[in-house]
XYZ file of C-alpha atoms in Angstrom:
249
model
C -13.394 42.913 -50.305
C -10.378 40.384 -51.428
C -7.137 41.349 -52.252
C -4.575 39.828 -54.581
C -1.072 40.030 -55.349
C 0.147 41.321 -58.535
C 0.134 38.513 -61.207
C -2.605 36.677 -59.383
C -6.452 36.608 -60.295
C -9.778 35.392 -59.103
C -10.262 31.409 -59.620
C -13.644 30.673 -58.873
C -16.073 30.582 -55.745
C -16.838 27.725 -53.845
C -19.810 27.270 -51.276
C -18.105 24.801 -48.885
C -18.335 23.713 -44.908
C -15.267 23.515 -42.774
C -15.521 19.929 -42.661
C -15.235 19.870 -46.509
C -11.897 19.373 -48.707
C -9.812 21.463 -50.826
C -8.922 19.614 -53.944
C -5.748 21.319 -56.118
C -5.307 19.755 -59.853
C -1.294 19.639 -60.597
C -0.467 19.831 -64.424
C 1.435 16.699 -63.917
C -2.305 14.589 -62.977
C -1.748 14.274 -58.971
C -4.628 15.981 -56.827
C -3.448 17.512 -53.514
C -5.961 17.680 -50.783
C -6.532 20.006 -47.999
C -9.198 20.692 -45.041
C -10.670 23.337 -45.519
C -10.433 24.046 -41.720
C -6.816 24.500 -42.528
C -7.096 27.327 -44.567
C -6.646 31.140 -43.274
C -9.969 33.796 -42.654
C -11.498 35.591 -45.757
C -9.352 38.366 -45.022
C -5.967 39.827 -46.887
C -4.316 38.283 -49.551
C -4.664 34.438 -48.354
C -1.831 31.851 -47.785
C 0.154 30.886 -50.938
C -1.040 26.933 -51.781
C 2.925 26.103 -52.003
C 2.792 26.298 -48.110
C 0.082 23.672 -47.657
C 1.063 20.916 -50.115
C 4.283 19.777 -51.621
C 4.400 20.153 -55.380
C 6.561 18.410 -57.693
C 9.271 20.400 -59.361
C 8.130 22.007 -62.735
C 4.403 21.651 -61.653
C 1.604 23.936 -61.796
C -1.584 24.548 -60.200
C -4.082 24.303 -62.841
C -7.756 23.498 -61.052
C -9.191 24.091 -57.577
C -12.317 22.464 -55.934
C -14.181 22.350 -52.947
C -16.651 20.086 -51.415
C -18.169 16.890 -49.522
C -16.364 13.746 -49.727
C -19.567 12.442 -51.028
C -19.761 15.010 -54.365
C -18.601 13.654 -57.344
C -16.692 15.179 -60.483
C -16.298 14.916 -63.973
C -12.208 14.497 -64.655
C -11.253 15.313 -68.214
C -7.894 15.855 -70.129
C -7.096 17.617 -73.437
C -6.518 14.504 -74.860
C -10.203 13.493 -75.120
C -10.572 11.016 -72.344
C -12.484 11.479 -69.056
C -14.043 9.756 -65.785
C -16.166 10.284 -62.818
C -14.521 10.128 -59.199
C -15.674 11.509 -56.051
C -13.925 14.124 -53.443
C -13.139 11.020 -51.210
C -11.493 9.251 -53.925
C -9.091 12.084 -54.544
C -8.396 13.233 -50.523
C -4.728 11.834 -49.382
C -3.216 12.080 -46.003
C 0.255 13.728 -47.529
C 0.986 16.863 -48.744
C 2.459 15.279 -51.852
C -0.867 14.134 -53.352
C -1.758 10.942 -55.073
C -1.434 10.313 -59.003
C -4.704 10.228 -59.890
C -5.385 11.717 -63.949
C -3.218 9.510 -66.205
C -1.684 12.371 -68.984
C 0.658 12.062 -72.165
C 3.186 14.633 -72.819
C 1.986 18.024 -73.356
C -1.816 17.173 -72.140
C -3.374 19.246 -69.589
C -6.493 18.604 -67.222
C -9.749 20.787 -68.156
C -11.558 22.107 -65.384
C -13.162 19.648 -63.070
C -17.050 20.030 -63.601
C -19.212 18.587 -60.147
C -22.388 16.441 -61.233
C -24.307 17.516 -58.663
C -24.597 21.903 -57.968
C -25.901 23.254 -54.842
C -27.915 26.645 -55.790
C -28.856 29.354 -53.215
C -32.380 29.558 -53.040
C -32.527 33.018 -52.480
C -30.122 35.987 -52.876
C -30.893 36.735 -49.514
C -29.944 33.577 -48.258
C -27.022 33.455 -49.919
C -23.679 33.911 -47.905
C -20.045 34.654 -48.966
C -18.388 31.358 -50.858
C -14.618 30.556 -49.928
C -12.418 32.156 -53.199
C -9.560 30.639 -54.619
C -6.701 33.345 -56.732
C -4.245 31.507 -59.223
C -1.948 30.464 -56.140
C -4.107 31.898 -53.237
C -6.905 30.587 -51.090
C -9.346 32.390 -48.596
C -12.082 31.003 -46.894
C -15.471 32.528 -45.466
C -19.118 30.946 -43.829
C -20.824 28.516 -46.047
C -24.208 28.233 -47.171
C -26.398 26.084 -44.949
C -28.103 23.059 -46.710
C -31.267 23.802 -45.787
C -30.832 27.094 -48.047
C -29.850 25.214 -50.936
C -31.594 23.278 -53.479
C -29.316 20.615 -55.344
C -29.876 19.976 -58.915
C -28.161 16.687 -60.633
C -26.560 16.619 -63.582
C -28.178 14.668 -66.281
C -25.686 15.079 -69.826
C -21.908 15.827 -70.311
C -20.789 18.298 -72.475
C -17.650 18.759 -74.646
C -15.954 21.256 -76.476
C -13.020 21.233 -78.472
C -10.393 23.850 -79.431
C -11.629 23.452 -83.422
C -14.889 24.825 -82.438
C -16.744 21.744 -82.419
C -19.583 20.865 -79.740
C -20.419 17.245 -78.667
C -23.327 15.822 -75.394
C -24.496 12.989 -74.264
C -26.081 10.879 -71.527
C -23.942 11.144 -68.603
C -24.977 7.738 -67.972
C -22.018 6.686 -70.689
C -19.371 8.245 -68.473
C -17.494 5.379 -65.996
C -17.142 6.149 -62.502
C -13.379 5.405 -61.662
C -12.404 5.334 -57.570
C -8.722 4.614 -58.162
C -8.125 7.286 -61.250
C -6.631 6.585 -64.459
C -7.219 7.624 -68.340
C -10.700 7.001 -68.659
C -12.912 6.363 -71.825
C -12.902 8.479 -74.717
C -15.406 11.281 -74.275
C -14.714 13.208 -77.349
C -13.337 12.084 -81.075
C -10.390 14.572 -82.040
C -8.852 14.982 -84.976
C -4.743 15.059 -84.918
C -4.358 19.165 -84.091
C -7.686 19.160 -82.210
C -7.539 19.041 -78.534
C -10.539 19.066 -76.039
C -11.072 22.541 -74.415
C -13.812 21.525 -71.803
C -16.088 19.010 -70.473
C -19.007 19.840 -68.093
C -22.195 18.184 -66.228
C -25.161 19.724 -66.796
C -28.724 19.834 -66.836
C -30.018 22.872 -67.853
C -27.258 25.436 -70.004
C -23.448 25.523 -70.685
C -21.249 28.655 -70.770
C -19.160 28.374 -73.436
C -15.873 30.568 -72.975
C -12.961 31.660 -75.767
C -11.683 33.683 -78.279
C -13.370 35.212 -81.315
C -12.081 37.251 -83.961
C -9.021 39.080 -83.139
C -8.533 36.703 -80.452
C -10.700 38.861 -78.336
C -12.578 36.616 -75.283
C -15.616 36.208 -76.052
C -18.513 34.067 -74.206
C -21.917 32.187 -74.733
C -24.226 30.398 -72.739
C -25.878 27.559 -74.636
C -29.435 26.626 -73.524
C -31.113 23.132 -73.611
C -32.313 23.550 -77.800
C -28.490 24.196 -78.915
C -27.574 21.647 -76.365
C -30.034 19.124 -78.014
C -28.801 19.794 -81.081
C -25.259 18.179 -80.734
C -26.585 15.393 -78.893
C -25.167 11.957 -79.608
C -23.052 9.258 -78.085
C -19.913 9.038 -76.466
C -16.727 8.860 -78.479
C -18.403 11.210 -81.679
C -16.591 13.925 -82.794
C -19.730 16.410 -82.531
C -21.139 19.364 -84.561
C -19.410 22.230 -85.943
C -20.306 25.231 -83.394
C -22.022 28.615 -85.257
C -20.581 30.508 -82.305
C -17.371 31.654 -84.297
C -14.931 31.332 -81.616
C -12.454 29.095 -80.509
C -13.807 27.437 -77.098
C -11.156 27.293 -74.170
C -13.258 26.334 -71.393
C -16.838 24.843 -70.450
C -18.745 24.786 -67.054
């Protein structure tokens, strides 16, 4: 079992190997990198992330991802723009990381979305993945490649805080090896923001809040995703789920 300090919670789990890299995304648009082999064992509270990297004053950690150098991620921000980059593109030698995602005043980074997912073929073959808390990291043994199947993403889904939803072919996104702002993924009205953008092949999970602020999640399958299919940079369609999206995975 894993324990967390007061105020921490599980961020996510990552299937990785000791030769892979952990990426840490800061609220200032910088990306910090740490070798998975440098992380502590999967027991206790782990190690504070601030002891492994040098965060600028006032910067908060927003997201994590762990994977091999060739793994590609869809990166997007609340301003509605985004691009594709690999783990190798975002890896740096220094603890200060590297400026990679261009943000404006008040902009935030959406959860990074991998373009290729590796799923365990059977539950019996699955081993415990790496886990990340809000500011604490712990690792354990990764999957063996022969025990996984790769599923490549074919489309991108975008959800706005106003409840609009858009999907388009992944080929419309641009690869930026040196980072930047990217292309407009979804057109947003003045007070609307991009809640999340994810690459998918089968389904998308939308999380947010419903009536009375109660947490709500809804999984959208291919039929619903195809109903929102259009070209990149469109406004998309109003969702019928009755919730205010906060993330898309």
